[in-house]
Amino acid sequence: MKSSGELNTLTMQFIHSNLSGAGAWKNNLSIFCLCWMMALLLLGACQSKTDSDSELLKKALAYHDPEGNWTTLKTRLYLSSVDKTGQEKNFEIELDNSTGYFAHISRQDGKEIVKGYADGKEFYLLDGKQEISEEDRKKYELTSESLKWVHSFYPYLYGLPMKLTDEGVKVREAGKVEEIEGNKYKTLEVNFDPSVGSDNWFFYFDSESNAMKAYRFNHGEPTSGEYILLEEEEIVEGIRMPKVRKWYWNKNNEYIVTDTLIKSEPLTSYRI
């Protein structure tokens, strides 16, 4: 596991280029800038308990996960990422939160590429085979480092706002209504234990339904970082997950990328 300092320097494009489909967008590594704080935030890397006495957070959790299904969720998510040039990458994520099973499935050169965890151990498959040459492991990014990245990002991204109750996360109601693109939202400010990092996060919720509608992060300066607008919802085993995530720069509102949850289905078997 990398230190929090090292992880904070990784960018959103690095994640997308390495995670959403083997080798995608390698020539655009400097486009996206989401610090790896999200991964640390959601990994529960700290010892202290979450300050989660926020009534707004409780209401948001009741809206998104009314039956408390996240911890036992078993699902396959079909996802798509489209950059501002229109280039699209499709891939899948398999989750069994009750056992820790995880798999990331992508396709390249007509081959199916799978990397994941089962029974606490890494596994890799290329067209269903575990015997993979070193050349192919490098070409299709079937490595421990790449696996850690996808595992740190996608399960937790799609676990929001439930993951705001993880250890090391400090939640505070902003006590104000903030406007984003003409819409007014109730706001949560999220900070972290010093061992996790120093970035500032803000989560925005509909004033009536308490649905999560956007989130924003910066590195201390308001114009740094990005904001993400959430549209539509997909019901996944009783959990209301945002369906569309549109990413923008804070500094100039420039569009970056759109992530879409195309569909989901119950997970009935593991890849290995």
Coordinates of C-alpha atoms in Angstrom, one line a residue:
M1 CA 0.0 0.0 0.0
K2 CA 1.4 3.4 -0.9
S3 CA 1.7 6.1 1.7
S4 CA -1.0 8.8 1.8
G5 CA 1.5 11.4 0.4
E6 CA 2.2 9.2 -2.6
L7 CA -1.4 8.5 -3.2
N8 CA -2.4 12.1 -3.0
T9 CA -0.3 12.8 -6.0
L10 CA -2.1 10.4 -8.3
T11 CA -4.5 11.9 -10.8
M12 CA -8.0 11.1 -12.0
Q13 CA -6.8 10.6 -15.5
F14 CA -4.2 8.1 -14.3
I15 CA -7.0 6.2 -12.7
H16 CA -9.2 6.3 -15.8
S17 CA -6.3 5.5 -18.2
N18 CA -5.3 2.5 -16.2
L19 CA -8.6 1.3 -14.8
S20 CA -11.5 1.8 -17.1
G21 CA -10.1 -0.4 -19.8
A22 CA -6.6 -1.7 -20.1
G23 CA -4.3 1.0 -21.5
A24 CA -7.1 3.5 -22.2
W25 CA -6.1 7.2 -22.9
K26 CA -2.4 6.7 -22.0
N27 CA -1.5 9.8 -24.0
N28 CA -3.8 12.1 -21.8
L29 CA -2.4 11.4 -18.3
S30 CA -2.4 15.1 -17.4
I31 CA -6.1 15.8 -18.1
F32 CA -7.8 14.6 -14.9
C33 CA -6.8 15.6 -11.4
L34 CA -8.6 13.6 -8.7
C35 CA -6.4 13.0 -5.7
W36 CA -6.1 9.5 -4.4
M37 CA -7.7 10.8 -1.2
M38 CA -10.9 9.2 -2.2
A39 CA -9.3 5.8 -2.0
L40 CA -7.8 6.5 1.4
L41 CA -11.0 8.0 2.6
L42 CA -12.9 4.9 1.7
L43 CA -10.3 2.3 2.7
G44 CA -10.8 3.2 6.4
A45 CA -7.1 3.7 6.8
C46 CA -7.3 5.5 10.1
Q47 CA -8.0 4.2 13.6
S48 CA -10.4 6.9 14.8
K49 CA -14.1 6.5 14.4
T50 CA -16.1 8.6 12.0
D51 CA -17.8 11.7 13.3
S52 CA -21.2 10.8 11.7
D53 CA -23.7 12.5 14.0
S54 CA -24.9 14.6 11.1
E55 CA -28.7 14.5 10.6
L56 CA -28.2 15.3 6.9
L57 CA -25.9 12.3 6.5
K58 CA -28.4 10.1 8.3
K59 CA -31.2 11.3 6.0
A60 CA -29.0 10.8 2.9
L61 CA -28.2 7.2 4.0
A62 CA -31.8 6.6 4.6
Y63 CA -32.6 7.8 1.0
H64 CA -29.8 5.9 -0.8
D65 CA -29.6 2.7 1.3
P66 CA -32.9 2.5 3.2
E67 CA -32.5 -1.2 4.1
G68 CA -28.8 -1.0 4.9
N69 CA -27.8 -3.4 2.0
W70 CA -24.4 -2.0 1.2
T71 CA -22.4 -4.2 3.5
T72 CA -23.9 -7.4 2.0
L73 CA -24.3 -6.2 -1.6
K74 CA -23.6 -8.8 -4.3
T75 CA -23.8 -7.2 -7.8
R76 CA -22.3 -6.9 -11.2
L77 CA -22.1 -3.3 -12.5
Y78 CA -21.8 -2.5 -16.2
L79 CA -20.0 0.9 -16.6
S80 CA -18.9 3.3 -19.3
S81 CA -16.5 6.2 -19.4
V82 CA -16.6 8.7 -22.2
D83 CA -14.0 11.5 -22.5
K84 CA -14.6 14.9 -24.0
T85 CA -13.4 13.7 -27.4
G86 CA -16.2 11.1 -27.4
Q87 CA -13.9 8.1 -26.9
E88 CA -15.8 5.4 -24.9
K89 CA -14.5 2.5 -22.8
N90 CA -16.9 -0.1 -21.4
F91 CA -16.1 -2.4 -18.5
E92 CA -17.7 -4.3 -15.6
I93 CA -17.2 -4.4 -11.8
E94 CA -18.2 -7.4 -9.7
L95 CA -18.7 -7.0 -5.9
D96 CA -19.6 -9.2 -3.0
N97 CA -19.2 -6.9 0.0
S98 CA -20.0 -9.8 2.4
T99 CA -16.8 -11.7 1.5
G100 CA -14.6 -9.0 0.0
Y101 CA -14.7 -10.5 -3.5
F102 CA -14.0 -8.0 -6.3
A103 CA -13.3 -8.2 -10.0
H104 CA -12.7 -5.7 -12.7
I105 CA -13.4 -6.9 -16.3
S106 CA -12.4 -5.1 -19.4
R107 CA -11.7 -6.0 -23.1
Q108 CA -8.9 -5.3 -25.4
D109 CA -7.7 -6.8 -28.7
G110 CA -10.7 -9.1 -28.6
K111 CA -9.5 -10.5 -25.2
E112 CA -11.3 -10.5 -21.9
I113 CA -9.1 -9.1 -19.1
V114 CA -10.0 -9.9 -15.5
K115 CA -8.2 -8.8 -12.3
G116 CA -9.6 -9.1 -8.8
Y117 CA -9.5 -10.4 -5.2
A118 CA -11.1 -13.7 -4.0
D119 CA -10.6 -15.1 -0.5
G120 CA -8.2 -12.3 0.2
K121 CA -5.9 -13.2 -2.7
E122 CA -5.2 -11.6 -6.0
F123 CA -6.2 -13.3 -9.2
Y124 CA -5.7 -12.5 -12.9
L125 CA -7.4 -14.0 -16.0
L126 CA -6.7 -13.5 -19.7
D127 CA -9.5 -15.1 -21.8
G128 CA -10.3 -17.2 -18.7
K129 CA -6.8 -18.6 -18.3
Q130 CA -4.5 -18.0 -15.3
E131 CA -1.3 -18.9 -17.2
I132 CA -0.3 -15.5 -18.5
S133 CA 3.0 -14.5 -20.0
E134 CA 5.0 -11.6 -18.5
E135 CA 4.6 -9.8 -21.8
D136 CA 0.8 -10.1 -21.6
R137 CA 0.8 -9.2 -17.9
K138 CA 2.5 -5.9 -18.8
K139 CA 0.5 -5.2 -21.9
Y140 CA -2.9 -5.8 -20.3
E141 CA -1.9 -4.3 -16.9
L142 CA -2.5 -7.5 -15.0
T143 CA -0.4 -6.3 -12.0
S144 CA -0.8 -5.9 -8.3
E145 CA -0.4 -2.1 -8.6
S146 CA -3.2 -1.8 -11.2
L147 CA -5.4 -4.1 -9.2
K148 CA -5.0 -2.0 -6.1
W149 CA -6.0 1.1 -8.0
V150 CA -9.2 -0.3 -9.4
H151 CA -10.1 -1.9 -6.1
S152 CA -9.5 1.4 -4.2
F153 CA -11.5 3.4 -6.6
Y154 CA -14.7 1.8 -8.1
P155 CA -16.2 -0.1 -5.1
Y156 CA -16.0 3.0 -3.0
L157 CA -17.0 5.5 -5.7
Y158 CA -20.2 3.6 -6.1
G159 CA -20.6 3.2 -2.4
L160 CA -21.2 6.9 -1.7
P161 CA -22.6 8.3 0.5
M162 CA -22.5 5.1 2.6
K163 CA -18.8 5.1 2.7
L164 CA -18.8 8.5 4.5
T165 CA -19.3 6.5 7.6
D166 CA -15.9 4.8 7.3
E167 CA -13.2 5.3 9.8
G168 CA -11.0 8.4 9.4
V169 CA -13.8 10.5 7.9
K170 CA -15.0 13.6 9.7
V171 CA -18.4 14.9 8.5
R172 CA -19.8 18.3 9.4
E173 CA -22.9 20.0 8.2
A174 CA -22.0 23.3 6.5
G175 CA -25.1 25.0 7.8
K176 CA -25.7 26.7 4.5
V177 CA -27.3 26.2 1.2
E178 CA -24.9 26.3 -1.8
E179 CA -25.8 26.9 -5.4
I180 CA -24.3 24.8 -8.2
E181 CA -25.3 25.5 -11.8
G182 CA -28.5 27.2 -10.7
N183 CA -29.5 24.5 -8.2
K184 CA -29.4 25.0 -4.4
Y185 CA -28.3 22.1 -2.2
K186 CA -27.7 21.3 1.5
T187 CA -24.0 20.7 2.1
L188 CA -21.8 18.4 4.1
E189 CA -18.1 19.3 4.6
V190 CA -15.8 16.2 4.8
N191 CA -12.3 16.3 6.2
F192 CA -9.9 13.6 7.3
D193 CA -7.6 12.5 10.1
P194 CA -4.1 13.9 9.5
S195 CA -2.7 10.5 8.6
V196 CA -5.2 10.3 5.7
G197 CA -4.7 13.7 4.0
S198 CA -5.6 17.4 3.9
D199 CA -7.9 17.8 0.9
N200 CA -11.4 19.3 1.4
W201 CA -14.5 17.6 0.2
F202 CA -18.1 18.9 -0.1
F203 CA -21.2 16.8 -0.7
Y204 CA -24.4 18.3 -2.0
F205 CA -27.9 17.0 -1.3
D206 CA -31.4 17.8 -2.6
S207 CA -33.2 19.9 0.0
E208 CA -36.4 17.8 -0.2
S209 CA -35.4 14.2 -0.9
N210 CA -31.9 14.3 0.6
A211 CA -30.5 12.6 -2.5
M212 CA -26.8 13.1 -3.3
K213 CA -26.6 15.4 -6.3
A214 CA -23.0 16.5 -6.5
Y215 CA -19.6 16.5 -4.8
R216 CA -16.5 18.7 -5.0
F217 CA -13.0 18.5 -3.7
N218 CA -10.0 20.9 -3.6
H219 CA -6.5 20.9 -2.4
G220 CA -6.8 23.9 -0.1
E221 CA -7.4 26.5 -2.8
P222 CA -11.1 26.7 -4.0
T223 CA -10.0 26.8 -7.7
S224 CA -8.0 23.6 -7.4
G225 CA -9.6 20.2 -7.8
E226 CA -12.8 19.2 -9.5
Y227 CA -16.6 18.9 -9.0
I228 CA -18.9 16.1 -10.1
L229 CA -22.5 16.4 -11.0
L230 CA -24.8 13.4 -10.5
E231 CA -27.8 12.6 -12.7
E232 CA -30.5 9.9 -12.7
E233 CA -30.4 6.9 -10.5
E234 CA -30.0 3.1 -10.8
I235 CA -31.6 0.8 -8.2
V236 CA -29.0 -1.8 -7.3
E237 CA -30.3 -4.4 -4.9
G238 CA -32.4 -1.8 -3.1
I239 CA -29.6 0.9 -3.1
R240 CA -30.2 4.1 -5.1
M241 CA -26.9 4.7 -6.9
P242 CA -26.2 7.8 -9.1
K243 CA -26.3 6.6 -12.7
V244 CA -24.4 9.4 -14.4
R245 CA -21.3 11.3 -13.1
K246 CA -20.1 14.3 -15.0
W247 CA -16.6 15.7 -14.1
Y248 CA -15.5 19.3 -14.3
W249 CA -12.6 21.5 -13.3
N250 CA -13.3 23.8 -10.4
K251 CA -11.0 26.5 -11.9
N252 CA -12.9 27.1 -15.1
N253 CA -15.9 24.7 -15.2
E254 CA -14.4 22.9 -18.1
Y255 CA -15.9 19.4 -18.8
I256 CA -13.6 16.4 -18.3
V257 CA -15.4 13.1 -18.6
T258 CA -18.7 11.3 -18.0
D259 CA -19.0 8.0 -16.1
T260 CA -22.2 6.0 -16.6
L261 CA -23.7 3.1 -14.7
I262 CA -25.3 1.4 -17.7
K263 CA -27.0 -1.5 -15.8
S264 CA -26.6 -3.9 -12.9
E265 CA -27.5 -7.5 -12.2
P266 CA -27.3 -9.8 -9.2
L267 CA -23.9 -11.5 -8.8
T268 CA -24.5 -15.3 -8.8
S269 CA -21.0 -16.6 -9.3
Y270 CA -17.3 -15.7 -9.0
R271 CA -14.8 -15.5 -11.8
I272 CA -12.5 -17.9 -9.9

